XYZ file of N, CA, C and O in Angstrom:
404
model
N 45.590 13.163 -7.401
C 44.801 14.229 -6.806
C 43.330 14.125 -7.228
O 42.447 14.360 -6.420
N 43.094 13.757 -8.494
C 41.714 13.618 -8.966
C 40.996 12.510 -8.206
O 39.819 12.630 -7.891
N 41.705 11.423 -7.918
C 41.107 10.318 -7.177
C 40.716 10.752 -5.779
O 39.632 10.431 -5.296
N 41.587 11.507 -5.122
C 41.299 11.999 -3.780
C 40.085 12.919 -3.779
O 39.209 12.806 -2.920
N 40.010 13.789 -4.765
C 38.870 14.705 -4.879
C 37.585 13.918 -5.114
O 36.552 14.204 -4.517
N 37.641 12.903 -5.977
C 36.460 12.092 -6.263
C 36.004 11.334 -5.019
O 34.805 11.260 -4.727
N 36.947 10.790 -4.260
C 36.597 10.079 -3.033
C 35.975 11.013 -2.004
O 35.002 10.670 -1.342
N 36.539 12.202 -1.862
C 36.002 13.184 -0.920
C 34.589 13.591 -1.317
O 33.682 13.669 -0.483
N 34.375 13.825 -2.606
C 33.057 14.214 -3.095
C 32.040 13.101 -2.857
O 30.927 13.350 -2.409
N 32.432 11.856 -3.141
C 31.536 10.723 -2.925
C 31.166 10.585 -1.452
O 30.007 10.337 -1.102
N 32.143 10.762 -0.566
C 31.884 10.677 0.873
C 30.934 11.777 1.322
O 30.016 11.547 2.111
N 31.141 12.990 0.818
C 30.284 14.123 1.189
C 28.856 13.905 0.703
O 27.893 14.183 1.429
N 28.682 13.391 -0.504
C 27.340 13.139 -1.031
C 26.633 12.036 -0.245
O 25.438 12.121 0.016
N 27.364 11.018 0.135
C 26.787 9.937 0.933
C 26.319 10.460 2.278
O 25.221 10.146 2.742
N 27.117 11.281 2.917
C 26.743 11.875 4.200
C 25.513 12.745 4.062
O 24.597 12.692 4.873
N 25.480 13.567 3.027
C 24.355 14.473 2.800
C 23.081 13.690 2.541
O 22.018 14.036 3.045
N 23.166 12.619 1.751
C 21.984 11.811 1.469
C 21.426 11.199 2.748
O 20.224 11.117 2.941
N 22.286 10.786 3.644
C 21.837 10.239 4.916
C 21.116 11.268 5.748
O 20.117 10.978 6.388
N 21.588 12.490 5.730
C 20.940 13.546 6.490
C 19.615 13.958 5.874
O 18.703 14.376 6.563
N 19.496 13.819 4.580
C 18.287 14.249 3.884
C 17.094 13.379 4.237
O 15.966 13.800 4.114
N 17.327 12.152 4.697
C 16.230 11.254 4.984
C 16.330 10.704 6.403
O 16.149 9.528 6.644
N 16.619 11.559 7.333
C 16.803 11.126 8.716
C 15.466 10.786 9.359
O 14.483 11.507 9.202
N 15.443 9.646 10.059
C 14.259 9.284 10.829
C 14.071 10.280 11.961
O 15.027 10.715 12.582
N 12.827 10.624 12.217
C 12.498 11.498 13.335
C 12.400 10.622 14.585
O 11.750 9.575 14.570
N 13.020 11.052 15.662
C 12.962 10.300 16.918
C 11.535 10.337 17.476
O 10.832 11.340 17.371
N 11.132 9.238 18.076
C 9.779 9.099 18.625
C 9.466 10.193 19.641
O 8.352 10.715 19.675
N 10.443 10.590 20.439
C 10.186 11.605 21.465
C 9.979 13.001 20.884
O 9.512 13.895 21.578
N 10.284 13.200 19.606
C 10.082 14.497 18.956
C 8.682 14.642 18.367
O 8.227 15.755 18.104
N 7.996 13.536 18.164
C 6.721 13.559 17.461
C 5.643 14.377 18.178
O 4.970 15.195 17.534
N 5.437 14.219 19.497
C 4.383 15.024 20.138
C 4.560 16.533 19.943
O 3.575 17.242 19.709
N 5.768 17.014 20.009
C 6.009 18.450 19.821
C 5.732 18.865 18.382
O 5.212 19.953 18.136
N 6.076 18.015 17.420
C 5.804 18.328 16.009
C 4.305 18.404 15.754
O 3.832 19.275 15.021
N 3.539 17.509 16.381
C 2.080 17.540 16.245
C 1.520 18.785 16.925
O 0.710 19.521 16.349
N 1.971 19.045 18.148
C 1.472 20.189 18.927
C 1.742 21.515 18.210
O 0.897 22.408 18.200
N 2.901 21.613 17.556
C 3.263 22.854 16.873
C 2.605 22.970 15.500
O 2.727 23.997 14.842
N 1.932 21.895 15.063
C 1.254 21.935 13.770
C 2.165 21.617 12.592
O 1.747 21.754 11.445
N 3.366 21.183 12.868
C 4.293 20.863 11.770
C 3.911 19.564 11.071
O 4.200 19.388 9.896
N 3.268 18.649 11.807
C 2.771 17.416 11.193
C 1.379 17.120 11.725
O 0.993 17.597 12.790
N 0.635 16.326 10.963
C -0.681 15.869 11.405
C -0.492 14.744 12.423
O 0.546 14.080 12.424
N -1.481 14.497 13.251
C -1.388 13.355 14.167
C -1.209 12.065 13.363
O -1.893 11.842 12.359
N -0.287 11.231 13.801
C 0.027 10.027 13.045
C -1.152 9.058 12.983
O -1.328 8.359 11.986
N -1.982 9.036 14.009
C -3.166 8.172 13.986
C -4.101 8.589 12.844
O -4.713 7.734 12.199
N -4.182 9.881 12.581
C -5.008 10.370 11.465
C -4.466 9.848 10.130
O -5.224 9.427 9.252
N -3.144 9.856 9.982
C -2.532 9.359 8.751
C -2.656 7.838 8.653
O -2.854 7.291 7.556
N -2.565 7.144 9.780
C -2.780 5.691 9.777
C -4.191 5.360 9.298
O -4.388 4.441 8.498
N -5.177 6.109 9.792
C -6.565 5.873 9.394
C -6.752 6.144 7.900
O -7.498 5.419 7.226
N -6.081 7.159 7.384
C -6.159 7.457 5.948
C -5.580 6.304 5.130
O -6.131 5.934 4.079
N -4.484 5.711 5.598
C -3.884 4.569 4.902
C -4.822 3.369 4.932
O -4.982 2.662 3.922
N -5.467 3.142 6.076
C -6.395 2.022 6.198
C -7.641 2.225 5.331
O -8.217 1.254 4.831
N -8.055 3.469 5.114
C -9.188 3.746 4.220
C -8.829 3.383 2.778
O -9.684 2.956 2.008
N -7.571 3.580 2.413
C -7.124 3.227 1.066
C -7.075 1.712 0.871
O -7.198 1.221 -0.243
N -6.877 0.980 1.978
C -6.747 -0.481 1.927
C -7.581 -1.110 3.044
O -7.039 -1.579 4.051
N -8.912 -1.109 2.875
C -9.802 -1.640 3.912
C -9.455 -3.088 4.266
O -9.167 -3.901 3.386
N -9.465 -3.379 5.553
C -9.181 -4.722 6.032
C -7.701 -5.032 6.180
O -7.337 -6.087 6.670
N -6.846 -4.113 5.745
C -5.400 -4.331 5.855
C -4.944 -4.077 7.286
O -5.659 -3.470 8.090
N -3.742 -4.535 7.578
C -3.111 -4.329 8.870
C -1.838 -3.532 8.662
O -1.067 -3.818 7.733
N -1.618 -2.546 9.512
C -0.380 -1.777 9.440
C 0.741 -2.613 10.043
O 0.627 -3.105 11.161
N 1.821 -2.787 9.278
C 2.948 -3.594 9.740
C 4.146 -2.753 10.155
O 4.975 -3.212 10.939
N 4.236 -1.512 9.650
C 5.368 -0.652 10.003
C 5.040 0.782 9.624
O 4.273 1.019 8.681
N 5.595 1.711 10.371
C 5.453 3.135 10.055
C 6.791 3.815 10.286
O 7.628 3.335 11.055
N 6.983 4.946 9.609
C 8.240 5.673 9.723
C 7.993 7.135 9.393
O 7.345 7.446 8.388
N 8.491 8.025 10.227
C 8.409 9.455 9.974
C 9.807 9.953 9.654
O 10.727 9.784 10.453
N 9.971 10.526 8.463
C 11.274 11.019 8.021
C 11.236 12.524 7.835
O 10.205 13.090 7.481
N 12.375 13.135 8.068
C 12.543 14.567 7.838
C 13.375 14.739 6.579
O 14.565 14.455 6.565
N 12.725 15.167 5.500
C 13.398 15.411 4.228
C 13.665 16.904 4.090
O 13.100 17.710 4.829
N 14.479 17.275 3.118
C 14.754 18.689 2.887
C 13.476 19.463 2.595
O 13.343 20.618 2.972
N 12.516 18.813 1.934
C 11.277 19.505 1.554
C 10.148 19.306 2.559
O 9.024 19.676 2.290
N 10.417 18.705 3.711
C 9.395 18.549 4.739
C 9.345 17.147 5.313
O 10.189 16.304 5.023
N 8.328 16.895 6.118
C 8.174 15.616 6.788
C 7.355 14.660 5.922
O 6.356 15.051 5.331
N 7.800 13.401 5.888
C 7.093 12.373 5.133
C 6.815 11.195 6.061
O 7.699 10.745 6.788
N 5.581 10.728 6.034
C 5.167 9.602 6.867
C 4.935 8.407 5.961
O 4.169 8.482 4.994
N 5.602 7.309 6.256
C 5.514 6.104 5.442
C 4.794 5.013 6.225
O 5.158 4.721 7.363
N 3.776 4.421 5.600
C 2.990 3.364 6.236
C 3.083 2.113 5.364
O 2.842 2.174 4.161
N 3.446 0.997 5.986
C 3.456 -0.292 5.298
C 2.274 -1.099 5.800
O 2.029 -1.168 7.008
N 1.530 -1.687 4.857
C 0.328 -2.447 5.192
C 0.367 -3.821 4.547
O 0.993 -4.009 3.499
N -0.365 -4.756 5.151
C -0.539 -6.092 4.582
C -2.029 -6.409 4.587
O -2.697 -6.293 5.609
N -2.517 -6.809 3.411
C -3.913 -7.208 3.280
C -4.068 -8.681 3.632
O -3.085 -9.423 3.696
N -5.299 -9.123 3.827
C -5.583 -10.516 4.189
C -5.082 -11.490 3.118
O -4.705 -12.613 3.427
N -5.052 -11.049 1.849
C -4.588 -11.932 0.772
C -3.061 -11.990 0.677
O -2.511 -12.645 -0.199
N -2.379 -11.282 1.595
C -0.917 -11.318 1.643
C -0.224 -10.217 0.869
O 0.997 -10.060 0.968
N -0.974 -9.442 0.080
C -0.332 -8.352 -0.660
C 0.100 -7.263 0.308
O -0.561 -7.006 1.323
N 1.217 -6.649 -0.005
C 1.763 -5.586 0.844
C 1.773 -4.276 0.061
O 2.046 -4.258 -1.141
N 1.489 -3.213 0.788
C 1.393 -1.880 0.191
C 2.235 -0.902 0.989
O 2.351 -1.013 2.215
N 2.792 0.074 0.300
C 3.501 1.194 0.910
C 2.751 2.468 0.552
O 2.555 2.756 -0.642
N 2.338 3.210 1.573
C 1.655 4.480 1.358
C 2.494 5.566 2.007
O 2.834 5.474 3.189
N 2.848 6.580 1.221
C 3.634 7.715 1.714
C 2.760 8.962 1.732
O 2.058 9.241 0.753
N 2.827 9.682 2.843
C 2.052 10.903 3.021
C 2.974 12.089 3.247
O 4.033 11.945 3.872
N 2.537 13.251 2.801
C 3.137 14.495 3.269
C 2.590 14.645 4.686
O 1.385 14.787 4.883
N 3.457 14.562 5.679
C 3.004 14.531 7.072
C 2.424 15.870 7.522
O 1.703 15.921 8.513
N 2.696 16.927 6.797
C 2.158 18.241 7.159
C 0.740 18.431 6.633
O -0.140 18.899 7.350
N 0.503 18.009 5.381
C -0.798 18.242 4.763
C -1.701 17.012 4.765
O -2.911 17.134 4.599
N -1.107 15.825 4.889
C -1.867 14.587 4.800
C -2.069 14.098 3.378
O -2.686 13.070 3.137
N -1.511 14.813 2.404
C -1.640 14.443 1.002
C -0.905 13.120 0.740
O 0.205 12.933 1.189
N -1.563 12.225 -0.023
C -0.927 10.969 -0.401
C 0.112 11.258 -1.481
O -0.198 11.820 -2.538
N 1.354 10.905 -1.205
C 2.440 11.113 -2.152
C 2.651 9.883 -3.029
O 3.073 9.992 -4.166
N 2.378 8.716 -2.448
C 2.619 7.459 -3.152
C 1.759 6.381 -2.527
O 1.561 6.356 -1.316
N 1.253 5.469 -3.359
C 0.445 4.347 -2.899
C 0.800 3.175 -3.810
O 0.199 3.014 -4.868
N 1.819 2.402 -3.405
C 2.356 1.367 -4.290
C 2.294 -0.010 -3.636
O 2.540 -0.147 -2.438
N 2.021 -1.004 -4.477
C 2.053 -2.381 -4.014
C 3.490 -2.877 -4.067
O 4.207 -2.662 -5.036
N 3.915 -3.564 -2.981
C 5.230 -4.201 -2.973
C 5.181 -5.407 -3.895
O 4.176 -6.096 -3.967
N 6.280 -5.657 -4.543
C 6.333 -6.828 -5.437
C 7.334 -7.809 -4.948
O 8.220 -7.583 -4.270
């Protein structure tokens, strides 16, 4: 019985973790911007590029977390270094600015 309970708990936690970081569908973004729930993504892209002048954006992702929306920008500089910049999509605050290793 303990094994069954442990398996059920593990499955429930895995499901919950997946829901906590769900990608926002592209067709939902205009309404989120219009309603003021998130900043325009181009504004956040420009903020990421200001942090890494001359870099190129290689990927972006908007996630809906329990505590709000987070926008993730991946960049590559001319020297090949890659950076991940995470923003609070509502305020535009930089949450993380880390170099990939």
